Amino acid sequence: MPLRLTAVILTKNEAENIAHCIAALKGWTDEVVVWDSCSRDDTRRVAQDAGARVIARPFDDYGRQRQAALDSINSEWILFVDADERATPALAQEVLEACRDTRRAGFWVPRRNFIVGREMQGGGFFPDYQLRLLRRRSARYDLRREVHEIVILDGEDGILAEPLLHYNYANWAQFHHKQRIYAHYEARILKEQGVRPRPHNLVLQPLRELRRRFVTLKGWRDGLHGLRIALLLAWYYGFIPYWLLLGNRLTGESRG
């Protein structure tokens, strides 16, 4: 008989985070599964000690990792959580209520993002909805997307009110490392879409991204911290992908 609700945590070298993430999920989900991308640290041992079931699968990309979990886990509902995210008691209650919904194929979960110790109010970081609660037989991932995955639902979706807490960057080194990876992914997506950048894109695209983050998405609400992040994202999303394509510099180094 399938379980009602399984929480799945994708990991790679998350020994520092995983125990706290599991603790926030135990007791109200039927099972916690750590879907590990062959970590080199103590992630698997720590996860097992915390009471999770661990499945190791070599990493190819994020969409395929999540799809493999959907295909393998015998549960009616799956809640995807990242190791640096924390579920709250209020979210737990809302998720359990949502799992009793017979019409929905999935639910969007808002996130409160903390970047270098500060909770973000603007810039696209709140409510930052993620399609994470999925009815397993009614959802699948678009395998053409390697990052910032797209979920295809066979049915209606819903929106939850209670957020996940996302402590996604503890320091600026982590931030820069991750954005470099994302910038390469973005360049590959643009290339697949047939985008052929011109030199003026190296000026106009960063300016557009800066305006979008700081003005349209109200990054100004986070003051100088928000301005710094908007400038950095303008560099990583507005400049780097077009620079890589323009100079034919794109390589396979984006794999995480």
XYZ file of C-alpha atoms in Angstrom:
256
model
C 0.000 0.000 0.000
C 1.524 3.366 -0.952
C 2.418 5.881 1.703
C 0.419 9.082 1.960
C 3.255 11.640 2.069
C 7.000 11.297 1.553
C 9.458 14.166 1.908
C 12.383 14.002 -0.519
C 15.584 15.972 0.036
C 18.088 16.274 -2.806
C 21.635 16.446 -1.471
C 25.257 16.720 -2.439
C 27.780 17.355 0.334
C 25.156 18.680 2.764
C 26.437 17.161 6.018
C 26.156 20.512 7.812
C 22.518 21.070 6.846
C 20.854 17.705 6.485
C 20.125 16.802 10.121
C 18.242 20.052 10.763
C 16.279 19.664 7.538
C 15.254 16.096 8.407
C 14.306 17.056 11.964
C 11.829 19.614 10.615
C 10.147 16.898 8.502
C 10.074 13.949 10.899
C 6.915 13.233 12.829
C 4.406 14.569 10.319
C 5.513 12.970 7.040
C 5.260 9.200 6.557
C 8.852 8.968 5.387
C 11.885 11.155 4.728
C 14.088 10.114 1.808
C 17.479 11.682 1.150
C 18.189 11.474 -2.584
C 21.950 11.859 -2.571
C 24.182 12.747 -5.516
C 27.093 10.608 -4.286
C 28.273 13.044 -1.607
C 31.916 12.961 -0.592
C 31.301 14.184 2.949
C 29.248 12.566 5.751
C 25.840 13.457 4.306
C 24.617 9.869 4.011
C 25.762 8.818 7.475
C 24.291 11.912 9.128
C 21.017 11.429 7.244
C 20.717 7.796 8.289
C 21.493 8.683 11.898
C 18.714 11.299 11.730
C 16.207 8.654 10.643
C 16.025 9.163 6.882
C 16.193 6.545 4.166
C 19.108 7.282 1.833
C 19.189 6.563 -1.897
C 22.370 7.352 -3.848
C 22.160 8.329 -7.515
C 24.920 9.985 -9.565
C 24.043 13.563 -10.462
C 23.217 14.395 -14.065
C 20.930 17.405 -13.594
C 18.293 18.657 -11.165
C 15.259 17.781 -13.246
C 16.366 14.189 -13.769
C 17.190 13.779 -10.088
C 13.698 14.868 -9.075
C 12.060 12.786 -11.803
C 13.993 9.707 -10.676
C 12.610 10.227 -7.177
C 9.071 10.555 -8.532
C 9.524 7.316 -10.474
C 11.017 5.364 -7.573
C 9.151 6.317 -4.409
C 5.829 4.622 -3.680
C 3.870 7.464 -2.127
C 0.700 9.292 -3.128
C 2.221 12.718 -2.453
C 5.835 13.864 -2.545
C 7.114 17.044 -0.922
C 10.461 18.141 -2.339
C 12.643 20.058 0.111
C 16.233 21.242 -0.286
C 18.772 20.595 2.458
C 19.075 24.307 3.218
C 15.304 24.683 3.636
C 13.284 24.259 6.817
C 9.624 23.341 7.131
C 7.675 25.039 9.927
C 4.860 23.512 12.033
C 2.392 25.836 10.301
C 3.535 24.633 6.875
C 3.329 21.018 8.050
C -0.311 21.455 9.005
C -1.141 23.119 5.701
C 0.633 20.409 3.679
C -1.293 17.656 5.464
C -4.549 19.445 4.726
C -3.538 19.862 1.073
C -2.867 16.132 0.747
C -6.557 15.517 1.392
C -7.477 17.565 -1.677
C -8.796 15.192 -4.339
C -8.748 17.732 -7.205
C -5.242 19.140 -7.172
C -2.205 17.613 -8.856
C 0.284 19.856 -7.077
C 0.765 22.870 -4.837
C 3.054 25.890 -4.983
C 4.914 26.592 -1.751
C 6.220 30.110 -0.990
C 9.719 30.600 0.382
C 11.297 33.132 2.673
C 14.871 33.506 1.473
C 17.799 34.384 3.716
C 20.928 35.538 1.877
C 24.110 35.971 3.905
C 22.075 36.108 7.113
C 19.413 38.592 5.975
C 15.804 37.829 5.122
C 14.947 39.244 1.712
C 11.803 41.315 1.215
C 12.094 42.137 -2.496
C 14.135 41.439 -5.596
C 12.080 38.373 -6.523
C 13.019 36.519 -3.349
C 9.565 36.595 -1.768
C 7.131 34.954 -2.103
C 9.331 32.977 -4.538
C 6.738 30.250 -5.177
C 8.079 26.756 -5.882
C 6.001 23.818 -7.170
C 7.120 21.324 -4.523
C 4.108 19.356 -3.255
C 3.229 16.913 -6.034
C 0.731 14.115 -6.484
C 3.198 11.542 -7.741
C 1.130 10.032 -10.545
C -0.002 13.432 -11.812
C 3.344 15.248 -12.113
C 6.494 14.992 -14.168
C 9.551 17.150 -14.808
C 10.489 18.703 -18.131
C 13.803 16.939 -18.696
C 14.942 19.593 -21.153
C 15.577 21.926 -18.220
C 18.703 21.157 -16.203
C 18.216 23.827 -13.529
C 15.281 25.907 -12.272
C 13.169 22.900 -13.181
C 9.738 23.008 -14.782
C 7.003 20.671 -13.500
C 4.224 19.511 -15.800
C 0.980 18.711 -13.982
C -1.848 16.527 -15.209
C -4.495 18.476 -13.322
C -5.108 21.660 -11.360
C -2.586 23.351 -9.103
C -3.040 25.158 -5.815
C -1.093 27.653 -3.710
C -0.127 27.246 -0.065
C 0.150 30.222 2.280
C 2.817 29.055 4.740
C 6.425 29.356 3.522
C 9.498 27.210 3.606
C 12.446 28.963 5.245
C 15.331 28.972 2.780
C 18.819 29.640 4.166
C 20.357 29.438 0.748
C 23.666 31.332 1.023
C 25.580 31.458 4.284
C 28.320 33.649 2.799
C 29.235 35.470 -0.390
C 31.603 32.717 -1.533
C 28.663 30.302 -1.682
C 26.600 32.890 -3.530
C 29.235 33.475 -6.212
C 29.917 29.754 -6.658
C 26.252 28.943 -7.250
C 25.613 31.904 -9.544
C 28.541 30.908 -11.758
C 26.925 27.496 -12.202
C 23.526 29.045 -12.912
C 25.033 31.496 -15.413
C 26.449 28.619 -17.445
C 23.113 26.827 -17.357
C 21.411 30.010 -18.531
C 23.864 30.326 -21.407
C 23.131 26.764 -22.486
C 19.385 27.422 -22.406
C 19.831 30.550 -24.536
C 21.952 28.592 -26.995
C 19.328 25.839 -27.255
C 16.722 28.535 -27.915
C 18.780 29.816 -30.818
C 19.669 33.161 -29.229
C 22.486 34.890 -31.114
C 23.727 37.800 -29.001
C 25.179 41.024 -30.366
C 27.828 43.149 -28.643
C 25.243 45.654 -27.423
C 23.586 42.855 -25.400
C 26.575 42.968 -23.051
C 25.452 46.445 -22.006
C 21.680 46.354 -22.388
C 20.949 42.969 -20.806
C 22.717 43.735 -17.491
C 20.891 47.073 -17.305
C 17.550 45.357 -17.932
C 18.250 42.743 -15.272
C 19.343 45.390 -12.771
C 16.177 47.390 -13.367
C 14.031 44.253 -13.123
C 15.569 43.148 -9.829
C 15.908 46.484 -8.095
C 12.901 48.414 -9.439
C 10.260 46.082 -10.881
C 10.755 43.352 -8.240
C 11.331 45.949 -5.493
C 14.863 44.995 -4.529
C 15.110 48.513 -3.081
C 13.152 47.231 -0.097
C 16.341 45.486 1.052
C 18.458 48.653 0.940
C 22.145 48.395 0.086
C 22.004 44.631 0.569
C 19.324 44.465 -2.114
C 21.300 46.750 -4.424
C 24.406 44.611 -4.074
C 22.478 41.457 -4.939
C 20.720 43.151 -7.867
C 24.089 44.263 -9.276
C 25.552 40.780 -8.886
C 22.570 39.105 -10.534
C 22.746 41.625 -13.375
C 26.326 40.455 -13.875
C 25.593 36.727 -13.634
C 22.304 36.664 -15.565
C 22.546 39.747 -17.752
C 26.217 39.733 -18.753
C 27.899 36.330 -18.295
C 25.510 34.165 -20.394
C 25.715 36.547 -23.359
C 29.465 36.938 -22.976
C 29.853 33.139 -23.037
C 27.751 32.816 -26.177
C 29.241 35.805 -27.963
C 32.766 34.483 -27.604
C 31.818 30.806 -28.028
C 33.242 30.213 -24.545
C 30.536 27.827 -23.357
C 31.901 24.600 -21.839
C 30.484 21.760 -19.758
C 31.680 23.174 -16.456
C 28.160 23.968 -15.277
C 27.478 20.450 -14.058
C 27.013 20.519 -10.291
